[in-house]
Tab-separated table of C-alpha atoms in Angstrom:
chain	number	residue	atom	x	y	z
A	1	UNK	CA	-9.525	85.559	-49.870
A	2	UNK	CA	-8.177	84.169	-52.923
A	3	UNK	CA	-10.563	84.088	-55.923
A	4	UNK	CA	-10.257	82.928	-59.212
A	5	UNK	CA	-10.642	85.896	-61.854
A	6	UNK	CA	-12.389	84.551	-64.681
A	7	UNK	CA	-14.532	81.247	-64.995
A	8	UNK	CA	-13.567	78.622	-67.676
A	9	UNK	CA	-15.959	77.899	-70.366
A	10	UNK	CA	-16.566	75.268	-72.962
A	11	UNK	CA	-19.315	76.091	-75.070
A	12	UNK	CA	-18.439	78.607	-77.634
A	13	UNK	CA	-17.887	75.512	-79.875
A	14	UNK	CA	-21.763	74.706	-79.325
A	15	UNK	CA	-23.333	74.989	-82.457
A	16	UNK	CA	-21.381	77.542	-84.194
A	17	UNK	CA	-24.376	78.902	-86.182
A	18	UNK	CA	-25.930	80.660	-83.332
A	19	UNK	CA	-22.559	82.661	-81.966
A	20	UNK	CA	-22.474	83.788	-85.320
A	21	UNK	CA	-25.929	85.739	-84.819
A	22	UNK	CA	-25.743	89.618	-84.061
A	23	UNK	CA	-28.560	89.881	-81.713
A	24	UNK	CA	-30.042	87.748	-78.872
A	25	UNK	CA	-33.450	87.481	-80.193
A	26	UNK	CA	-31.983	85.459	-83.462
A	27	UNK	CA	-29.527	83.235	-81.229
A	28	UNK	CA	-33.080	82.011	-79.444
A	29	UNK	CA	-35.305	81.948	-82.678
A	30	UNK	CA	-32.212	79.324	-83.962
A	31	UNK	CA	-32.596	77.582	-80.877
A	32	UNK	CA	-36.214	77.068	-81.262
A	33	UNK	CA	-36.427	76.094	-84.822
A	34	UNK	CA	-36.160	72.062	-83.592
A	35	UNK	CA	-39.834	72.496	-82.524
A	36	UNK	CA	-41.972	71.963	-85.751
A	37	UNK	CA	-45.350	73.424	-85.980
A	38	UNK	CA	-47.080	69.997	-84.876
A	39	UNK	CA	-44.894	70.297	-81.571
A	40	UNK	CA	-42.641	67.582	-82.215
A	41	UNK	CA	-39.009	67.925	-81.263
A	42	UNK	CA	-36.073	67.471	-84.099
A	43	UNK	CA	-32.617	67.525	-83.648
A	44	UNK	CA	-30.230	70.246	-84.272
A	45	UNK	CA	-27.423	69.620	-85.546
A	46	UNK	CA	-25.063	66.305	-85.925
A	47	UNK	CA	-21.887	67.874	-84.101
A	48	UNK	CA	-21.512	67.170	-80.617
A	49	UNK	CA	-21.903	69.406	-77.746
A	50	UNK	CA	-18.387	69.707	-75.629
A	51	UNK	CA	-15.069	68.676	-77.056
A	52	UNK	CA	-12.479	66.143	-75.909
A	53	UNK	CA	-10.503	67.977	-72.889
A	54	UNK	CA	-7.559	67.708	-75.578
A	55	UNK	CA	-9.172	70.151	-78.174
A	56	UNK	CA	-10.237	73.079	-75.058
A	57	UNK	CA	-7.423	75.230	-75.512
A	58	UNK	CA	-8.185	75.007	-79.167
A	59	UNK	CA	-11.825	75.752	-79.086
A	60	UNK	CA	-11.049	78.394	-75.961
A	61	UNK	CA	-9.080	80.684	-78.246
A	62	UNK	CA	-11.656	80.739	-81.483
A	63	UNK	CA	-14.445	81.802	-79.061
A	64	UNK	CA	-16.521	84.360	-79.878
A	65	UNK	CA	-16.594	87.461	-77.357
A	66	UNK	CA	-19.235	85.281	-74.982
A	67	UNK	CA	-15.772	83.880	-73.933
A	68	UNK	CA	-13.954	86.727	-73.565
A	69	UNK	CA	-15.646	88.218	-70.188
A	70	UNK	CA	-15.425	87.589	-66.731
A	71	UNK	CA	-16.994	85.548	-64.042
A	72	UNK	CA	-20.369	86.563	-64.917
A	73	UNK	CA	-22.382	87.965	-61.375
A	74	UNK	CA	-26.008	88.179	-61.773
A	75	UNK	CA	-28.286	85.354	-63.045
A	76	UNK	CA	-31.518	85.126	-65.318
A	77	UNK	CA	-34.590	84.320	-62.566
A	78	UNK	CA	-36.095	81.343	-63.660
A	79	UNK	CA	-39.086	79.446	-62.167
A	80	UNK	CA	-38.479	75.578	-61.234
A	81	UNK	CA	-40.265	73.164	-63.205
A	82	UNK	CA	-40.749	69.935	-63.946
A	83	UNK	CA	-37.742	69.153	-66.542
A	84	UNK	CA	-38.332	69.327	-70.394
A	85	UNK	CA	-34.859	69.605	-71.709
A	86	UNK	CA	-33.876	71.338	-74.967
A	87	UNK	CA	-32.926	68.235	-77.481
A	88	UNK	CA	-29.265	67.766	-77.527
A	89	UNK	CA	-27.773	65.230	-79.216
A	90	UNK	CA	-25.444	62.822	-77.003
A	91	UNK	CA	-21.784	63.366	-76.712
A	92	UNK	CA	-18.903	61.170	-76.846
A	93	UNK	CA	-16.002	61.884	-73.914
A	94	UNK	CA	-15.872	59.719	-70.396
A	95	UNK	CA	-18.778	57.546	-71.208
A	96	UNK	CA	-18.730	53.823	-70.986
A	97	UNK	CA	-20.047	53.548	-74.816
A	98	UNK	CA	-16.549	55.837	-75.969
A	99	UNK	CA	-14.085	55.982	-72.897
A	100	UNK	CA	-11.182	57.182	-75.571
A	101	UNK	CA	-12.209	60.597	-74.662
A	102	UNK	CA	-12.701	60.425	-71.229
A	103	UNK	CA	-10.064	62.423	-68.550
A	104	UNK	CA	-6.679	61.713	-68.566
A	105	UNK	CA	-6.160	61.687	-64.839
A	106	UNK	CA	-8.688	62.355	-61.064
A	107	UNK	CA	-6.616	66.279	-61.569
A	108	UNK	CA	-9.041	66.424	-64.979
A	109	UNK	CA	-12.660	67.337	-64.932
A	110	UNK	CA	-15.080	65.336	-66.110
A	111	UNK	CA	-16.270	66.271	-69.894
A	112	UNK	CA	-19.697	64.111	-68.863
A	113	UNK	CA	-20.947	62.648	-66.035
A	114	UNK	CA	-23.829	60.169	-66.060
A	115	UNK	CA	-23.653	57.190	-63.127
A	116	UNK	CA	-24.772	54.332	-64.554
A	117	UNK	CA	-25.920	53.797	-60.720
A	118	UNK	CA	-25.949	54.548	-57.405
A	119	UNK	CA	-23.605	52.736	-56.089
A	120	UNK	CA	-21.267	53.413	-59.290
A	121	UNK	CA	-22.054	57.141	-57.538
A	122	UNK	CA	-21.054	56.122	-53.988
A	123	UNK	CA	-17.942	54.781	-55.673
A	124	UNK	CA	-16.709	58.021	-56.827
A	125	UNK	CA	-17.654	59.715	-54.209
A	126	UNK	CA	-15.457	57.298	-52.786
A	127	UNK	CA	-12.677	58.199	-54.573
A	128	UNK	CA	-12.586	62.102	-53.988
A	129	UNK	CA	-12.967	61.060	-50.204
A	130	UNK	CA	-9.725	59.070	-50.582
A	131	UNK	CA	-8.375	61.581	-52.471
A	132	UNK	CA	-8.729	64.240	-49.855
A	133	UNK	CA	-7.783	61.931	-46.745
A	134	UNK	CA	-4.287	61.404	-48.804
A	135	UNK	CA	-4.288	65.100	-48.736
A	136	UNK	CA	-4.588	65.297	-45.186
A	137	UNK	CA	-7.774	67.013	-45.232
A	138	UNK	CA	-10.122	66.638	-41.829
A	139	UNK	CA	-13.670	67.882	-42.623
A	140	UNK	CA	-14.966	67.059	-45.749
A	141	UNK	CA	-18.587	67.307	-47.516
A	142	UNK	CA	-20.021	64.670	-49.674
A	143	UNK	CA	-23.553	65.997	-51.245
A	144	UNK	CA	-25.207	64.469	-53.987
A	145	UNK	CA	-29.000	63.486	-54.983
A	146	UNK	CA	-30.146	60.970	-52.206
A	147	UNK	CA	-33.335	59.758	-54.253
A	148	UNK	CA	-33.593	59.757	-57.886
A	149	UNK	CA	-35.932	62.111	-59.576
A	150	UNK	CA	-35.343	66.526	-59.303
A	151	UNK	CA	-37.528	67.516	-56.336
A	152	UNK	CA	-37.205	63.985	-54.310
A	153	UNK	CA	-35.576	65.108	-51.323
A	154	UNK	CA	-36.426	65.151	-47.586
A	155	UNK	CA	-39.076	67.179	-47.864
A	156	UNK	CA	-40.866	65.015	-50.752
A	157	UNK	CA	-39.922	61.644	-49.230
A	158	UNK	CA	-38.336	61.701	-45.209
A	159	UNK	CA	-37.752	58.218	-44.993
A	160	UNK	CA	-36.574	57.320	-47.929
A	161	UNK	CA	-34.380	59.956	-47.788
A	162	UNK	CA	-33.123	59.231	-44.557
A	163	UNK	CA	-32.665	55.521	-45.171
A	164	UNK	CA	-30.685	55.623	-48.653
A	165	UNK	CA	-28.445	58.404	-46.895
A	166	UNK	CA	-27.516	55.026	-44.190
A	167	UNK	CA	-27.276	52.501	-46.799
A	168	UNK	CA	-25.038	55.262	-49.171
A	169	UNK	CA	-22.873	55.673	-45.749
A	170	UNK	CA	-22.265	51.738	-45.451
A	171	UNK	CA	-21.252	51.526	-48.870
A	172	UNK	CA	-18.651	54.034	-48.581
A	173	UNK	CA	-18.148	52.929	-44.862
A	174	UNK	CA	-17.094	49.829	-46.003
A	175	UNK	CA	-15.035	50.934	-48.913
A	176	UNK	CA	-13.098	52.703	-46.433
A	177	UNK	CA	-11.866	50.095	-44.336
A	178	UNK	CA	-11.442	47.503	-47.149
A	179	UNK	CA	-9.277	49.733	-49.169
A	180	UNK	CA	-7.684	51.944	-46.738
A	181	UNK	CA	-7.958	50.105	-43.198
A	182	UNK	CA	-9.992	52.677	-41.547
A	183	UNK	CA	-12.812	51.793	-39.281
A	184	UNK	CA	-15.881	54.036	-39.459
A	185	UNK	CA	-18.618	54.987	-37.325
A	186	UNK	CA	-22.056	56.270	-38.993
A	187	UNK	CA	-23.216	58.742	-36.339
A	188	UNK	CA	-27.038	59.783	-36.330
A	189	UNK	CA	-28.594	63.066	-34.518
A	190	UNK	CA	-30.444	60.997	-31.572
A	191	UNK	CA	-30.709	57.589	-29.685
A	192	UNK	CA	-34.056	57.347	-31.709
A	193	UNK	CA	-32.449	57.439	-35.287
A	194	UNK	CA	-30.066	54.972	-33.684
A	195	UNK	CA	-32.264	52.281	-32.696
A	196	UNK	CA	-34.386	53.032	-36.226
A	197	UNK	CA	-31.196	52.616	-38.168
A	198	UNK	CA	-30.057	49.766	-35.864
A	199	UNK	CA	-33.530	47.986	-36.727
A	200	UNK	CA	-33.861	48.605	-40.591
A	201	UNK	CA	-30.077	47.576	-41.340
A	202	UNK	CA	-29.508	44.821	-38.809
A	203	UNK	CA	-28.027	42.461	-41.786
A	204	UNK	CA	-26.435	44.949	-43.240
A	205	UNK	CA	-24.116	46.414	-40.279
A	206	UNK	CA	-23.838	42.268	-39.825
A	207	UNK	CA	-21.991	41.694	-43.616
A	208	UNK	CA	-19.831	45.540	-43.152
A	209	UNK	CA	-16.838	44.998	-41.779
A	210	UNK	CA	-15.037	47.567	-39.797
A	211	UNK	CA	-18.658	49.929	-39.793
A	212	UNK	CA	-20.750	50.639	-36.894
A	213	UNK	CA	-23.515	52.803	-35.952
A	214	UNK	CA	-23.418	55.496	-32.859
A	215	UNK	CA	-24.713	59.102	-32.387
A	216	UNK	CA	-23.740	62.520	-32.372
A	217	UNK	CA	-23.938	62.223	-28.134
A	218	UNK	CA	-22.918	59.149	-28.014
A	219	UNK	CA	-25.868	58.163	-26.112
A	220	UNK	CA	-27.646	55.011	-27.803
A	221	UNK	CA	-29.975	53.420	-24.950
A	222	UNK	CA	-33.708	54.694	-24.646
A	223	UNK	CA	-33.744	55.781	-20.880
A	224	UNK	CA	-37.362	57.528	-21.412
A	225	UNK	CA	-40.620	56.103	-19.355
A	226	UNK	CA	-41.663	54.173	-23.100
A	227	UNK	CA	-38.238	52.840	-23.407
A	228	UNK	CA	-38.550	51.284	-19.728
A	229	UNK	CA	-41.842	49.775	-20.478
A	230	UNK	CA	-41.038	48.331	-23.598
A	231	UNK	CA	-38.035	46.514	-21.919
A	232	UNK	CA	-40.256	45.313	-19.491
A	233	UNK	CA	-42.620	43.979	-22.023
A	234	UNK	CA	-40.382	42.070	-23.588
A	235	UNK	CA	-39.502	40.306	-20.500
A	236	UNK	CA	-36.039	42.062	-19.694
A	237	UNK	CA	-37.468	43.702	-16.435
A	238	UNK	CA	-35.838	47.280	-15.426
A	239	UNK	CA	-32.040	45.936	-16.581
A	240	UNK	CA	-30.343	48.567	-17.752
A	241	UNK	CA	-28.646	46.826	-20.507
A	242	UNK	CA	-27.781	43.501	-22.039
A	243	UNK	CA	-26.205	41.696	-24.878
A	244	UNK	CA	-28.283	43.295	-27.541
A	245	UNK	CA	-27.467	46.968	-26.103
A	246	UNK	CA	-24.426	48.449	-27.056
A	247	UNK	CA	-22.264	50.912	-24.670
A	248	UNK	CA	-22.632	54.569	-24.303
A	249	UNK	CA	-19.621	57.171	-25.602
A	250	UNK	CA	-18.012	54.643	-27.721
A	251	UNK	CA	-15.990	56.617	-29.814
A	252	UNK	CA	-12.082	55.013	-29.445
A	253	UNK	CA	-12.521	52.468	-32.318
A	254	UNK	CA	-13.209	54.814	-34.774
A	255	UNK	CA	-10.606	56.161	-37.226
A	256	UNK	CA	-13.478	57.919	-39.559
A	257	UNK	CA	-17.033	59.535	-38.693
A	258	UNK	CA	-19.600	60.071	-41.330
A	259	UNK	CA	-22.752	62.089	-39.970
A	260	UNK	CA	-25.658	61.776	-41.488
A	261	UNK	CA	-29.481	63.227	-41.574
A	262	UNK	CA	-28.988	66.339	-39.628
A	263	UNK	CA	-31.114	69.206	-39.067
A	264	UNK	CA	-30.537	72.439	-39.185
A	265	UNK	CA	-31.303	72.635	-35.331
A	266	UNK	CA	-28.675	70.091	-34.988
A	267	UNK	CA	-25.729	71.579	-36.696
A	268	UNK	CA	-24.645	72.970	-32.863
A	269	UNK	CA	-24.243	69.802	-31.366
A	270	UNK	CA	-21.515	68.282	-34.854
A	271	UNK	CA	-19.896	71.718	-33.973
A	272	UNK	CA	-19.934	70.139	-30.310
A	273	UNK	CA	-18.787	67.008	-31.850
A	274	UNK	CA	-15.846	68.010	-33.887
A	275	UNK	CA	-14.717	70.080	-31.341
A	276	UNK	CA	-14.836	67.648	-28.269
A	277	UNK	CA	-15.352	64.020	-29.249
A	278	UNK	CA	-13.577	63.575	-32.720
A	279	UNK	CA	-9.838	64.225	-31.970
A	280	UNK	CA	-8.838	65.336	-35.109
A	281	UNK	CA	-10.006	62.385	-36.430
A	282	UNK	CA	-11.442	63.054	-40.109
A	283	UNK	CA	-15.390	63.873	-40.738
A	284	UNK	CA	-17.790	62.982	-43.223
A	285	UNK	CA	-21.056	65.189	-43.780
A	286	UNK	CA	-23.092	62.817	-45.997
A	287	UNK	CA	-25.750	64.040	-48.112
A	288	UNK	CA	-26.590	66.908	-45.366
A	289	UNK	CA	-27.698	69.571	-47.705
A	290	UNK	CA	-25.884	72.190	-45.812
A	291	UNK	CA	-26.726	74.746	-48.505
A	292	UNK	CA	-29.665	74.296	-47.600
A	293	UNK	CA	-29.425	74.451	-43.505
A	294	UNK	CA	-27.117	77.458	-44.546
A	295	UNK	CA	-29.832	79.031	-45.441
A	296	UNK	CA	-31.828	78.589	-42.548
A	297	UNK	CA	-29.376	80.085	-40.332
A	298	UNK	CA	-30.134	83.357	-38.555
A	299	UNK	CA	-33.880	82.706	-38.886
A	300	UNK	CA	-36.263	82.782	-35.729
A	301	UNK	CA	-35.571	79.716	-33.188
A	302	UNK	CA	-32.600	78.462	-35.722
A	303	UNK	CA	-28.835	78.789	-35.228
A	304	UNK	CA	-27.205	82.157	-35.865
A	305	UNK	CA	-25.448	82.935	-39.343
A	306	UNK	CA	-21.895	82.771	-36.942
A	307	UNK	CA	-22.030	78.923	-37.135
A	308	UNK	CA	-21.616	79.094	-41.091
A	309	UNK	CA	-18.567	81.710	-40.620
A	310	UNK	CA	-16.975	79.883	-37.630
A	311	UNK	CA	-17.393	76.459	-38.609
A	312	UNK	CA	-19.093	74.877	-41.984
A	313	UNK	CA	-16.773	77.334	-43.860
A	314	UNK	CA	-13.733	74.542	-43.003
A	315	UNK	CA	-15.228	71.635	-44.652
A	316	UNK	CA	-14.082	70.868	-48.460
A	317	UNK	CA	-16.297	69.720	-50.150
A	318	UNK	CA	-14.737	66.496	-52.137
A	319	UNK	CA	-17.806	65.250	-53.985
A	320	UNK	CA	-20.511	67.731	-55.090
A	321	UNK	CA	-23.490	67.013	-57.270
A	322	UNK	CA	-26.225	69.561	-57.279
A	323	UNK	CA	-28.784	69.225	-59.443
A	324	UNK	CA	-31.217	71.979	-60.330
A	325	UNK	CA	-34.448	72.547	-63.335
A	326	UNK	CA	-35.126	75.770	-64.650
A	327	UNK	CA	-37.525	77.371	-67.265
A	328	UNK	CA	-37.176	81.330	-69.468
A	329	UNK	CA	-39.948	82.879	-70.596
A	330	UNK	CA	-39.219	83.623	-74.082
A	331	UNK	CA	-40.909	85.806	-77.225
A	332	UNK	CA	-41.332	83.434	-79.800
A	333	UNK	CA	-42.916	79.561	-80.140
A	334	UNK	CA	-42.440	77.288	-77.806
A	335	UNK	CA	-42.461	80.883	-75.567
A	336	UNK	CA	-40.963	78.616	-72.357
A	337	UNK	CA	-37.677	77.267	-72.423
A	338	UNK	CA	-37.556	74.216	-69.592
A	339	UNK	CA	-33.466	73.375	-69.059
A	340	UNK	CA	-31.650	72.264	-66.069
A	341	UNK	CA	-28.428	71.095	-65.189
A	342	UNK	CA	-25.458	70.701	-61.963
A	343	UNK	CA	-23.222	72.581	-60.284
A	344	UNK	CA	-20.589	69.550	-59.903
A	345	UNK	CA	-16.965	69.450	-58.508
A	346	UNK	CA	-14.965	65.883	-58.212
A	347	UNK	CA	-11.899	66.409	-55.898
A	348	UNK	CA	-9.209	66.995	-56.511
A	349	UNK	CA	-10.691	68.360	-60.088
A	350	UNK	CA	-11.698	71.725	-59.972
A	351	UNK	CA	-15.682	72.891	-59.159
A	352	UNK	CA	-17.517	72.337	-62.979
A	353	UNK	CA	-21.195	73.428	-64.276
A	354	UNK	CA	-22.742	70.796	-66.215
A	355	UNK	CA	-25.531	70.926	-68.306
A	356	UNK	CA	-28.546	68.025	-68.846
A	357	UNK	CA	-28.731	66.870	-72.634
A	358	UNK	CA	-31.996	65.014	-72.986
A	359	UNK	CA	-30.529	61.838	-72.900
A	360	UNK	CA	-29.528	62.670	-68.966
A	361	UNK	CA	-25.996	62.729	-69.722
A	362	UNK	CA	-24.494	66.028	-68.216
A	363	UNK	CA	-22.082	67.652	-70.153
A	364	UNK	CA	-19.354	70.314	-69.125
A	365	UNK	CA	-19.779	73.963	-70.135
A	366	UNK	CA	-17.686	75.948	-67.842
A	367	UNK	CA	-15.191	75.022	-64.730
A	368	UNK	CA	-12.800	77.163	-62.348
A	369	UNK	CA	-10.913	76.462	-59.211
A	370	UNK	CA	-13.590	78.324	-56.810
A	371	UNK	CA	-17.292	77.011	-56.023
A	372	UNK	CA	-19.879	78.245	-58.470
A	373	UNK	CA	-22.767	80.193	-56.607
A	374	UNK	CA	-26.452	79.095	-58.033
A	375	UNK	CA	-26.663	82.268	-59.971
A	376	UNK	CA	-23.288	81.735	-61.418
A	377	UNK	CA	-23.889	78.350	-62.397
A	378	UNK	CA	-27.822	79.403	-63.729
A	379	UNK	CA	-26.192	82.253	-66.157
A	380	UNK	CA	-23.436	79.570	-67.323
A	381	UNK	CA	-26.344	78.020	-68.716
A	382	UNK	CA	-28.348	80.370	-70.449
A	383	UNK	CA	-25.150	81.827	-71.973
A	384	UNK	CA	-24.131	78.291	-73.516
A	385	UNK	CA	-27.835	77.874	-74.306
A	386	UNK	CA	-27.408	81.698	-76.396
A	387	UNK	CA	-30.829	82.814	-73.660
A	388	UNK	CA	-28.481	85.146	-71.770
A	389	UNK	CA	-29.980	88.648	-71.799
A	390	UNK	CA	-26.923	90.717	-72.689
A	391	UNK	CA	-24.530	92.592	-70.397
A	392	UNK	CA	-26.228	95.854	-68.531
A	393	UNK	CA	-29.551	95.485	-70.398
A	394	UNK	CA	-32.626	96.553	-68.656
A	395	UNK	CA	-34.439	92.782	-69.113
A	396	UNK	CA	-30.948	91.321	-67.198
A	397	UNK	CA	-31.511	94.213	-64.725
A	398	UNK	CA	-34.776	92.977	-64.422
A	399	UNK	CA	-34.699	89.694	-64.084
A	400	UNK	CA	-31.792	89.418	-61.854
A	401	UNK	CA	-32.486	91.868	-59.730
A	402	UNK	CA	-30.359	93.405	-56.956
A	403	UNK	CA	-29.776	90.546	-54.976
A	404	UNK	CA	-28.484	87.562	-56.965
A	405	UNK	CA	-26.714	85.648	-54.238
A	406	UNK	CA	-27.485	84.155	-50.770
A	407	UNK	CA	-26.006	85.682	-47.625
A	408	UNK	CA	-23.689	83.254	-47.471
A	409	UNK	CA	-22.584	83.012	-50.659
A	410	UNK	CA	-21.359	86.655	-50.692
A	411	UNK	CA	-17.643	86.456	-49.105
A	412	UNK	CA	-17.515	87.841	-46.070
A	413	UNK	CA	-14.655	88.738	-43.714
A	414	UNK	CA	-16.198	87.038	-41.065
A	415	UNK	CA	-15.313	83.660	-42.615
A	416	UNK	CA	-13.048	81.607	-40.595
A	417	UNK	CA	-11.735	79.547	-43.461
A	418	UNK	CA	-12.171	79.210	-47.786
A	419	UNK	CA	-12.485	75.626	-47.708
A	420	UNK	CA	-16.091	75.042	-48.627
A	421	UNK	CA	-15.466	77.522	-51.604
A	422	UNK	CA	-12.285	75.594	-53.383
């Protein structure tokens, strides 16, 4: 499997003062001398934090020896927190206040990224989708935050979850077919995510054009003994249909399938789907969190680990925001370090770790043409933050430990396919 030998990094050109320090320990006490004695935070320094993409090959070759090393492996363990990030000053570079620095073309990573909104979000997510489908590619992964705020995710909020991850699929639903011509079918799990979904966004499947709702079975009618009395109750007898129902296995009219709110448990039956309904016709996984499921696979009553080698290895992801908040103990005041940041990849631009300044704007420290793993992306940041332990000490032994990666982020020859790594 091809892999990229060295990871790309932007930050020796953050503040210069502490890459010129000789030992760790200084590099964090210069970090931590914006927090006065009365706990208030001051700035650092005036000069920004990442370059114009014009100036990297400049800044790239005046590194100091932080740049000169490989794709680091292990990463520091941190413990999740709530986010208090370190107090960088804004940058200029692909922001609507100083677009003059922004990428010259969709080949370009982003120096920042900061949505001004969701839907500004669905739109680009858009675009890499487009991108891709020009490409020719089939199976393609779209994963970013569903609800606003670091831990807000199915677990924290179900519903909300799973009704933005509908609305987010309309939007780009209905981009599809008004800028390429493609109709689209949002396919749910079951019949009773159907006729939820069917309920909530009545007016808005009415005002999309060219988007419709369906299921992974295509089965949509409730045939259960509650489904029979409730027809009944509402005065339709035991019909088995009727002008409100809509037909079973109706899958011709749809050029484009974007599944949404899947389990782990249900990852079998899209295999089932792409396999023997779909046609070759190109899928969406919205907002799935398959890193996540990934990581459920092989465990007691779920899927076996096979399903990740044989078949969610083929799908690219196109649009990839994954956002995670991370704390380091340190020696000296404020002793805990709270940072966080994204592991980010726009296609076709290559995969990119961002890090959170505190005025939410994520900047770009490092990018290569294979996927950062977590750990990866987690030691990206420390290094540009000058918190790395250094190279074959006993506190990165420590930390990191002997396992630094998930199962399935180790390659493997069992994979079927690189796609969900480039």
């Amino acid at each position: 499997m091809y892999h990229h030998p060295q990871k790309l990094r932007y930050f020796p050109h953050i503040y210069p003062r502490v890459y010129e320090m000789s030992s760790s320990m200084n590099a964090v006490k210069t970090l931590c001398c914006s927090f006065s004695s009365s706990g208030e935070t001051k700035r650092l320094s005036t000069k920004p934090l990442l370059r114009s993409k014009s100036c990297k090959a400049k800044a790239f070759s005046s590194s100091s020896s932080s740049s000169q090393n490989g794709k680091t492996k292990a990463a520091a363990t941190s413990t999740d927190k709530d986010e208090t990030s370190l107090p960088f000053r804004a940058i200029p570079g692909g922001t609507p206040e100083d677009p003059s620095n922004a990428r010259k073309g969709r080949n370009d990573g982003r120096p920042t990224y900061c949505p001004p909104s969701y839907a500004a979000m669905c739109m680009d997510a858009f675009g890499s989708v487009q991108d891709a489908l020009n490409d020719g590619e089939k199976l393609l992964e779209v994963e970013f935050p569903a609800v606003p705020g670091e831990d807000a995710d199915y677990k924290a909020a179900s519903d909300v979850y799973i009704d933005a991850n509908v609305q987010y699929a309309l939007v780009i639903g209905s981009s599809l077919y008004e800028k390429l011509g493609k109709r689209v079918q949002i396919c749910l799990p079951d019949g009773v995510e159907f006729r939820r979904a069917k309920k909530v966004f009545s007016n808005s499947l009415m005002m999309s054009e060219g988007v419709t709702l369906n299921t992974l079975d295509g089965k949509k009618q409730d045939a259960s003994i509650t489904g029979m009395f409730q027809k009944m109750s509402a005065g339709r007898g035991l019909r088995s249909g009727s002008a409100d129902d809509e037909m079973d296995d109706d899958f011709e009219n749809a050029d484009v399938f974007i599944i949404v709110n899947v389990s782990c448990g249900e990852l079998p039956d899209v295999e089932q789907f792409v396999k023997t309904t779909s046609g070759g016709r190109p899928i969406i996984m919205l907002n799935n969190q398959l890193d996540t499921l990934r990581a459920d696979l092989g465990l007691f009553s779920f899927p076996p680990k096979s399903l990740h080698y044989d078949f969610l290895s083929y799908f690219k992801p196109v649009f990839y925001l994954r956002s995670r908040a991370y704390s380091r103990s340190i020696t000296v005041s404020p002793f805990v370090v709270n940072y966080s940041g994204a592991v980010f990849r726009e296609y076709p631009a290559p995969w990119q770790v961002m890090i959170k300044q505190s005025n939410g704007v994520l900047a770009c420290i490092a990018e290569d043409e294979d996927r950062f793993t977590l750990g990866e992306a987690k030691e990206e940041m420390l290094i540009a933050l000058g918190l790395s332990d250094p190279e074959g000490s006993f506190m990165k032994t420590a930390r990191s430990g002997l396992v630094v990666n998930t199962w399935w982020e180790e390659e493997d020859d069992a994979e079927k396919s690189d796609a969900w790594r480039t």
